[in-house]
XYZ file of N, CA and C in Angstrom:
579
model
N 82.785 138.121 143.254
C 83.404 138.354 142.275
C 82.863 139.498 141.490
N 84.003 140.281 141.066
C 83.982 141.536 140.660
C 83.561 141.895 139.405
N 82.930 143.160 139.299
C 82.502 142.977 137.567
C 83.400 142.978 136.777
N 84.385 143.293 136.840
C 85.710 143.066 135.881
C 85.886 141.530 135.612
N 86.063 140.784 136.398
C 86.231 139.464 136.172
C 84.957 138.766 135.711
N 83.736 139.210 136.269
C 82.032 138.976 135.302
C 82.582 139.185 133.743
N 83.042 140.606 133.537
C 82.857 141.078 132.174
C 83.973 140.221 131.398
N 85.035 140.004 132.165
C 86.228 139.342 131.479
C 85.991 137.697 131.109
N 85.310 137.044 131.960
C 84.821 136.062 131.443
C 83.503 135.943 130.599
N 82.739 136.721 130.579
C 81.636 136.947 129.609
C 82.267 137.017 127.992
N 83.363 137.925 128.294
C 83.721 138.056 127.088
C 84.893 136.755 126.596
N 85.574 135.901 127.248
C 86.150 134.769 126.889
C 85.181 133.746 126.422
N 84.004 133.495 127.043
C 83.213 132.711 126.129
C 82.545 133.229 125.367
N 82.484 134.351 125.003
C 81.878 134.931 123.550
C 82.777 134.547 122.626
N 84.008 134.859 123.023
C 85.135 134.844 121.863
C 85.149 132.962 121.576
N 85.126 131.944 122.388
C 85.234 130.826 122.218
C 83.776 130.250 121.471
N 82.841 130.800 122.074
C 81.551 130.551 120.937
C 81.744 131.053 119.657
N 82.393 132.023 119.346
C 82.633 132.450 118.060
C 83.632 131.984 117.691
N 84.690 131.317 118.011
C 85.663 130.675 117.178
C 85.139 129.237 117.013
N 84.349 128.640 118.168
C 83.656 127.494 117.388
C 82.801 127.520 116.326
N 82.055 128.351 116.247
C 80.917 128.985 115.159
C 81.608 128.771 114.057
N 82.702 129.802 113.780
C 83.420 130.055 112.569
C 84.342 128.776 112.499
N 84.741 127.636 112.999
C 85.455 126.355 112.795
C 84.094 125.186 112.047
N 83.062 125.808 112.864
C 81.864 124.689 111.924
C 81.604 125.081 110.334
N 81.245 126.309 110.401
C 81.216 127.156 109.110
C 82.252 126.801 107.880
N 83.390 127.024 108.523
C 84.790 126.402 107.620
C 84.624 125.078 107.097
N 84.377 124.080 108.444
C 84.231 122.515 108.036
C 83.210 122.580 107.251
N 81.987 122.961 107.093
C 81.088 122.532 106.399
C 81.322 123.189 104.818
N 81.789 124.142 104.801
C 82.235 124.575 103.451
C 83.628 123.691 102.475
N 84.238 122.692 103.442
C 85.046 122.453 102.817
C 84.676 120.993 102.325
N 85.379 120.044 101.801
C 85.254 118.374 101.485
C 85.046 118.751 100.060
N 85.332 119.810 99.146
C 85.559 119.577 97.537
C 86.466 118.440 96.888
N 86.240 118.539 95.831
C 87.428 117.436 95.209
C 88.715 118.361 95.163
N 89.996 117.728 94.528
C 90.653 117.988 94.637
C 90.962 119.086 93.247
N 90.142 119.109 92.432
C 89.944 119.901 91.322
C 89.580 121.454 91.963
N 88.990 121.549 92.890
C 88.549 122.807 93.403
C 87.243 122.891 93.204
N 86.537 122.238 92.375
C 85.385 122.098 91.918
C 84.082 122.587 93.148
N 84.589 121.726 94.039
C 83.744 122.112 95.245
C 82.082 121.199 95.393
N 82.270 120.241 94.182
C 81.174 119.437 94.452
C 81.372 117.748 94.543
N 80.530 117.156 95.057
C 81.001 115.948 95.520
C 79.896 114.848 94.417
N 80.813 114.170 94.156
C 79.888 113.309 92.935
C 79.103 112.015 93.058
N 79.441 111.881 94.541
C 78.718 110.757 95.063
C 77.521 110.764 95.697
N 76.807 109.727 95.370
C 75.417 109.763 95.890
C 74.794 109.939 97.362
N 74.159 111.039 97.720
C 73.793 111.314 98.994
C 73.719 109.936 100.091
N 73.695 110.004 100.940
C 73.485 108.855 101.522
C 72.184 108.772 102.096
N 71.354 107.978 102.385
C 69.733 107.514 102.069
C 69.212 107.229 103.618
N 68.550 108.034 104.036
C 68.066 107.571 105.398
C 67.381 106.525 105.586
N 67.553 105.465 106.106
C 66.830 103.853 106.012
C 64.995 104.164 106.888
N 65.362 105.336 107.712
C 64.414 105.313 108.700
C 64.667 106.487 109.685
N 63.398 106.089 110.434
C 63.922 107.415 111.612
C 65.121 107.386 112.116
N 65.556 108.212 112.596
C 66.810 108.105 113.557
C 66.884 107.391 114.720
N 67.652 106.694 115.130
C 67.775 105.813 116.430
C 69.216 105.501 116.651
N 69.173 104.905 117.979
C 70.466 104.745 118.363
C 70.527 103.231 118.048
N 70.480 102.961 116.815
C 70.659 101.528 116.567
C 72.307 101.186 115.838
N 72.515 99.981 116.544
C 74.028 99.910 116.326
C 73.923 99.375 114.968
N 75.575 99.305 114.132
C 75.882 99.379 113.067
C 76.227 97.512 112.313
N 75.544 97.022 111.728
C 75.492 96.204 111.236
C 76.464 95.754 110.003
N 76.750 94.504 110.129
C 78.355 94.438 109.556
C 77.218 94.226 107.662
N 77.969 94.713 106.999
C 77.423 94.913 105.510
C 77.610 93.307 105.126
N 76.012 93.802 104.308
C 75.811 92.451 103.587
C 76.208 91.937 102.105
N 76.196 91.190 101.372
C 76.128 91.049 100.163
C 74.748 90.940 99.594
N 74.401 92.160 99.426
C 72.752 92.088 98.794
C 72.464 91.412 97.650
N 73.079 90.845 96.933
C 73.216 90.630 95.686
C 72.903 89.180 95.732
N 73.195 88.608 97.134
C 73.199 87.010 97.514
C 71.939 86.658 98.122
N 71.117 85.774 98.041
C 69.892 85.598 98.712
C 70.069 84.017 98.998
N 69.815 84.129 100.563
C 69.792 82.728 101.298
C 68.961 82.086 101.910
N 67.732 83.413 101.914
C 66.616 82.509 102.536
C 65.165 83.380 101.904
N 64.137 83.196 102.085
C 63.266 84.308 101.961
C 62.237 83.668 102.827
N 61.183 84.864 103.333
C 60.365 84.669 104.285
C 58.831 85.586 103.608
N 58.043 84.921 103.296
C 56.715 85.747 102.826
C 55.524 85.742 104.080
N 55.317 86.887 104.410
C 54.040 87.134 105.175
C 53.052 87.859 104.840
N 52.165 88.159 105.860
C 50.864 88.646 105.449
C 51.068 90.135 104.614
N 49.782 90.597 104.153
C 49.927 91.621 103.556
C 51.087 92.021 102.616
N 52.069 91.167 101.744
C 52.911 91.465 100.689
C 54.087 91.906 101.483
N 54.529 91.624 102.606
C 55.686 91.813 103.241
C 56.698 90.566 103.157
N 57.866 90.823 102.448
C 58.664 89.888 102.315
C 60.200 90.145 103.271
N 60.925 89.280 103.703
C 62.016 89.445 104.176
C 63.272 88.268 103.080
N 64.360 88.687 102.543
C 64.814 88.307 102.027
C 66.273 88.215 102.764
N 66.551 87.108 103.294
C 67.976 87.224 104.043
C 69.192 86.753 102.912
N 70.576 87.590 103.189
C 71.174 87.844 102.550
C 72.638 87.054 102.859
N 72.731 87.106 104.589
C 73.890 85.926 105.081
C 73.693 85.750 106.670
N 73.993 84.775 106.958
C 74.368 84.032 108.471
C 75.345 83.961 108.695
N 76.331 84.671 109.398
C 77.634 84.844 109.636
C 78.219 84.840 111.087
N 78.425 83.836 111.360
C 79.432 83.389 112.873
C 80.497 84.345 113.051
N 80.481 84.987 114.015
C 82.146 86.029 113.850
C 82.696 85.424 115.269
N 84.342 85.844 114.868
C 85.006 85.387 116.158
C 84.794 85.520 117.829
N 83.743 86.384 117.942
C 83.542 87.073 118.846
C 82.549 86.202 119.442
N 81.785 85.384 118.816
C 80.516 84.140 119.558
C 79.542 84.734 119.012
N 79.525 85.566 118.251
C 77.957 85.944 117.759
C 77.734 85.640 116.428
N 76.211 85.435 115.944
C 75.770 84.898 114.702
C 75.283 86.081 114.284
N 75.312 86.746 113.245
C 74.661 88.041 112.799
C 74.058 87.809 111.080
N 72.484 88.110 111.375
C 71.748 88.071 110.277
C 71.641 89.075 109.236
N 71.888 88.996 108.188
C 71.528 90.257 107.145
C 70.272 90.042 106.622
N 69.780 90.812 106.425
C 68.805 90.901 104.851
C 68.098 92.405 104.536
N 66.890 92.008 103.988
C 66.311 93.341 103.549
C 64.320 92.702 103.818
N 63.864 93.941 104.294
C 62.391 93.890 104.245
C 61.947 94.595 103.237
N 60.964 94.158 102.529
C 60.414 94.836 101.470
C 58.953 94.712 101.658
N 58.078 95.814 101.008
C 56.823 95.899 101.413
C 56.346 95.715 99.734
N 55.942 94.416 99.547
C 54.972 94.483 97.967
C 53.284 94.650 98.084
N 52.858 94.821 99.450
C 51.559 94.948 99.504
C 50.986 96.382 99.265
N 49.710 96.573 99.608
C 48.952 97.979 99.280
C 49.264 99.060 100.758
N 49.853 98.460 101.637
C 49.229 99.190 102.870
C 50.722 99.811 103.579
N 50.894 100.464 104.649
C 52.177 100.791 105.364
C 52.131 99.678 106.123
N 53.850 99.330 106.143
C 53.715 98.207 107.185
C 54.680 98.996 107.955
N 54.271 98.362 109.319
C 55.283 98.751 110.719
C 55.361 97.270 111.641
N 56.103 97.266 111.910
C 57.018 96.185 112.176
C 56.570 95.743 113.853
N 55.923 96.176 114.193
C 55.212 95.978 115.670
C 55.306 94.922 116.034
N 54.839 94.002 115.295
C 54.369 92.429 115.582
C 55.405 91.843 115.611
N 56.620 92.336 115.391
C 58.132 91.420 115.328
C 59.186 92.019 116.423
N 58.652 92.939 117.211
C 59.295 93.123 118.542
C 58.999 91.909 119.845
N 59.996 91.896 120.571
C 59.497 90.864 121.996
C 58.707 91.832 123.094
N 58.204 90.900 123.819
C 57.190 91.669 124.738
C 57.811 92.252 126.039
N 58.849 92.667 125.944
C 59.841 93.173 126.539
C 59.274 94.700 127.002
N 59.015 95.018 128.198
C 58.472 96.420 128.491
C 59.977 97.742 128.498
N 61.071 97.093 128.447
C 62.238 98.367 128.594
C 62.710 98.633 127.296
N 62.422 98.187 126.300
C 62.583 98.540 124.697
C 61.590 99.785 124.357
N 62.616 100.573 123.798
C 62.491 101.688 123.041
C 61.657 102.035 122.320
N 61.999 100.997 121.447
C 61.773 100.976 119.679
C 60.142 100.426 119.804
N 59.118 100.558 119.361
C 57.892 99.748 119.508
C 58.033 98.477 118.280
N 58.702 98.915 117.073
C 58.703 98.607 115.899
C 60.412 98.141 115.583
N 60.734 96.721 115.968
C 61.850 96.599 115.665
C 62.135 94.790 115.399
N 62.984 93.959 115.190
C 63.574 92.693 115.118
C 63.867 92.371 116.501
N 63.442 92.582 117.558
C 63.919 92.133 118.974
C 62.910 90.829 119.113
N 61.991 90.254 118.428
C 61.256 89.259 118.653
C 61.835 87.993 117.512
N 62.817 88.273 116.796
C 63.504 87.158 116.277
C 63.924 86.334 116.870
N 64.266 84.993 116.419
C 64.804 84.064 116.868
C 65.906 83.163 115.917
N 66.757 82.443 116.613
C 67.647 81.277 115.490
C 67.235 80.487 116.480
N 66.837 79.446 115.833
C 66.332 77.697 116.414
C 67.171 76.919 115.680
N 68.009 75.985 116.531
C 68.865 75.178 116.369
C 67.922 73.820 116.681
N 67.252 73.255 115.366
C 66.419 71.855 115.903
C 66.875 70.496 116.278
N 68.169 70.526 115.935
C 68.504 69.254 115.840
C 68.954 69.479 117.537
N 69.594 70.218 118.306
C 69.908 70.441 119.021
C 68.949 71.238 120.359
N 67.934 71.390 119.825
C 66.471 71.890 120.846
C 67.016 72.821 121.514
N 67.427 74.122 120.718
C 67.774 75.285 121.049
C 67.369 76.378 120.305
N 66.695 77.592 121.417
C 66.460 78.535 120.715
C 67.116 79.788 121.261
N 67.746 80.930 120.635
C 68.472 81.649 120.470
C 67.909 83.266 120.083
N 67.870 83.792 121.524
C 67.249 85.363 121.161
C 68.281 86.270 121.159
N 67.896 87.212 120.316
C 68.484 88.317 120.109
C 69.327 89.239 121.170
N 70.333 89.590 120.767
C 71.122 90.066 121.836
C 70.481 91.294 122.327
N 71.112 91.714 123.900
C 70.792 93.114 124.135
C 71.992 93.954 124.095
N 71.967 94.968 124.304
C 73.296 95.999 125.055
C 73.063 96.570 126.274
N 73.844 96.965 126.889
C 73.795 97.228 128.450
C 72.838 98.106 128.809
N 71.649 98.699 128.314
C 70.606 99.535 128.264
C 69.293 98.909 127.941
N 69.592 97.616 127.558
C 68.623 96.263 127.162
C 67.742 96.247 125.815
N 68.708 97.446 124.845
C 68.016 97.459 123.762
C 68.414 96.322 122.785
N 67.924 95.998 121.798
C 68.429 94.918 121.035
C 69.389 95.257 119.949
N 70.107 94.305 119.820
C 71.071 94.337 118.747
C 70.776 93.744 117.447
N 69.443 94.900 117.040
C 68.894 94.467 115.768
C 68.366 95.425 115.095
N 67.646 95.730 113.939
C 67.546 96.716 113.362
C 66.361 97.084 114.251
N 66.038 98.348 114.418
C 64.754 99.281 115.450
C 64.527 100.740 114.531
N 63.176 100.789 114.783
C 62.357 101.938 114.109
C 61.851 101.430 112.692
N 61.395 100.230 112.405
C 60.990 99.662 111.335
C 59.915 100.189 111.071
N 59.546 101.499 111.017
C 57.771 101.767 110.745
C 57.922 102.875 109.788
N 56.539 102.553 109.042
C 56.146 103.677 108.321
C 56.812 103.144 106.517
N 56.760 101.690 106.648
C 57.438 101.227 105.105
C 56.424 101.028 104.214
N 56.285 102.145 103.286
C 55.547 102.416 102.739
C 55.587 100.832 101.355
N 54.192 101.155 100.615
C 54.456 99.752 99.605
C 55.326 100.116 98.469
N 56.377 99.253 97.897
C 56.827 99.555 96.847
C 58.573 99.903 98.005
N 58.557 99.909 99.094
C 59.751 100.718 99.761
C 60.746 99.245 100.232
N 61.730 99.268 100.462
C 62.271 98.158 101.093
C 63.316 98.792 102.194
N 63.710 98.088 103.612
C 64.815 98.419 104.084
C 65.659 97.589 104.282
N 67.239 97.890 104.583
C 68.036 96.592 104.891
C 68.083 96.365 106.437
N 67.979 95.146 106.949
C 67.627 94.484 108.319
C 68.671 93.908 108.799
N 68.974 93.728 110.367
C 70.030 92.893 110.557
C 69.640 92.342 112.314
N 69.936 91.219 112.476
C 69.978 91.150 114.033
C 70.955 90.183 114.507
N 71.727 90.194 115.891
C 72.645 89.850 116.152
C 72.255 88.712 117.294
N 73.036 87.659 117.304
C 72.603 86.251 118.277
C 73.652 85.949 118.971
N 73.425 85.124 120.130
C 74.515 84.632 120.618
C 74.845 83.015 119.776
N 76.136 82.787 119.263
C 76.513 81.855 118.370
C 76.371 80.568 119.193
N 75.690 79.401 117.977
C 75.320 78.272 118.559
C 76.385 77.230 118.675
N 76.640 76.346 119.339
C 78.306 75.391 119.176
C 78.833 75.482 117.871
N 79.761 75.654 117.346
C 80.799 75.818 116.364
C 80.097 74.332 115.122
N 79.431 73.234 115.603
C 79.207 72.076 115.019
C 77.871 72.421 114.633
N 77.036 73.606 114.891
C 75.629 73.596 114.430
C 75.961 74.874 113.079
N 75.445 74.188 111.893
C 75.301 74.914 110.937
C 74.204 75.533 110.730
N 73.040 74.762 110.258
C 72.353 74.802 110.237
C 71.075 75.695 110.904
N 70.496 76.296 111.145
C 69.365 77.024 111.927
C 68.256 77.312 110.914
N 66.994 77.427 112.162
C 66.246 78.491 111.189
C 65.889 79.776 111.828
N 65.907 80.570 111.010
C 65.551 82.122 111.470
C 63.936 82.157 111.515
N 63.344 82.885 112.786
C 62.153 82.997 112.398
C 61.838 84.629 113.460
N 60.907 84.976 112.750
C 60.130 86.257 113.059
C 58.773 86.403 113.362
N 58.046 86.681 114.683
C 56.349 86.263 114.544
C 56.147 87.203 113.222
N 54.840 85.999 113.038
C 54.074 86.649 111.909
C 54.451 85.798 110.713
N 55.379 85.655 110.811
C 56.228 84.997 109.254
C 56.843 83.389 109.135
N 56.467 82.865 108.278
C 57.508 81.154 108.179
C 58.584 81.468 108.631
N 59.167 80.473 109.022
C 60.467 80.436 109.469
C 61.297 80.046 107.923
N 62.599 80.548 107.806
C 63.278 80.066 106.726
C 64.847 79.424 107.133
N 64.987 78.446 106.566
C 66.164 77.573 106.976
C 67.348 78.000 106.225
N 68.074 78.422 107.315
C 69.597 79.048 106.774
C 70.880 78.234 107.010
N 71.999 78.460 106.263
C 73.010 77.873 106.881
C 74.157 78.858 107.193
N 74.829 78.738 108.593
C 75.985 80.027 108.890
C 76.696 79.562 108.162
N 77.315 80.968 107.876
C 79.163 80.833 107.281
C 80.011 81.548 108.419
N 81.290 81.404 108.159
C 81.967 81.666 108.798
C 82.542 82.936 108.423
C-alpha cells in the first residue's frame, strides 16, 4: 500500500472519529424543555445496585402488598404481584428491605449452579404448587443466567430494592402457590392474570 493511500485512510478515520465525537457532544447538550430553559425537572433515575445484565422486570404496583416474608437480621421481602402472562410465565415482583443493623448480601438466596455470574441473586427462589405437588424453579436465559434480580449485595440498613423472578407458569387451574426463598419462611400468594 502506498504512503498516499495510508495517509488518506488515516485522515478519513480521523474525520469519522471527530464527527462521531461531535455528534455525541451535541446529543449530550440537548434534551431541554420546550421553553429553552435546558433543565429537566424530572427526578434522576436511581441506580438500584451494581450494573448488571439483569433483564427488566414488569412494573409492579408497589402500593399493593400481597405477601410478606420476614427473615433473619431484619430482612423483609414484601410481595406486590404474582402475574401470569400469555407467554406461559409467572412473574413475581416485590421489594426487599433491610430493617436490621448489618449490611445484607443475598448470597444465601442464590441457587447452587456454578455457571451463574452473580453471587447474590434470587436464583434460588421457587414457586410451589402444594396441591399438585410441583416445584417451579426460576427460568434461565440462553447464557444460563436467571431471569431474576441479580447483584443483590450491599443493601445497607434502612435501604430497600425492587426484586423480581420469572417462573414457568403452572397449569391455568392453579391459582394458589407458595413463593419460597432460602432462609425465609414461605409466602402463600395468589396468581393473577
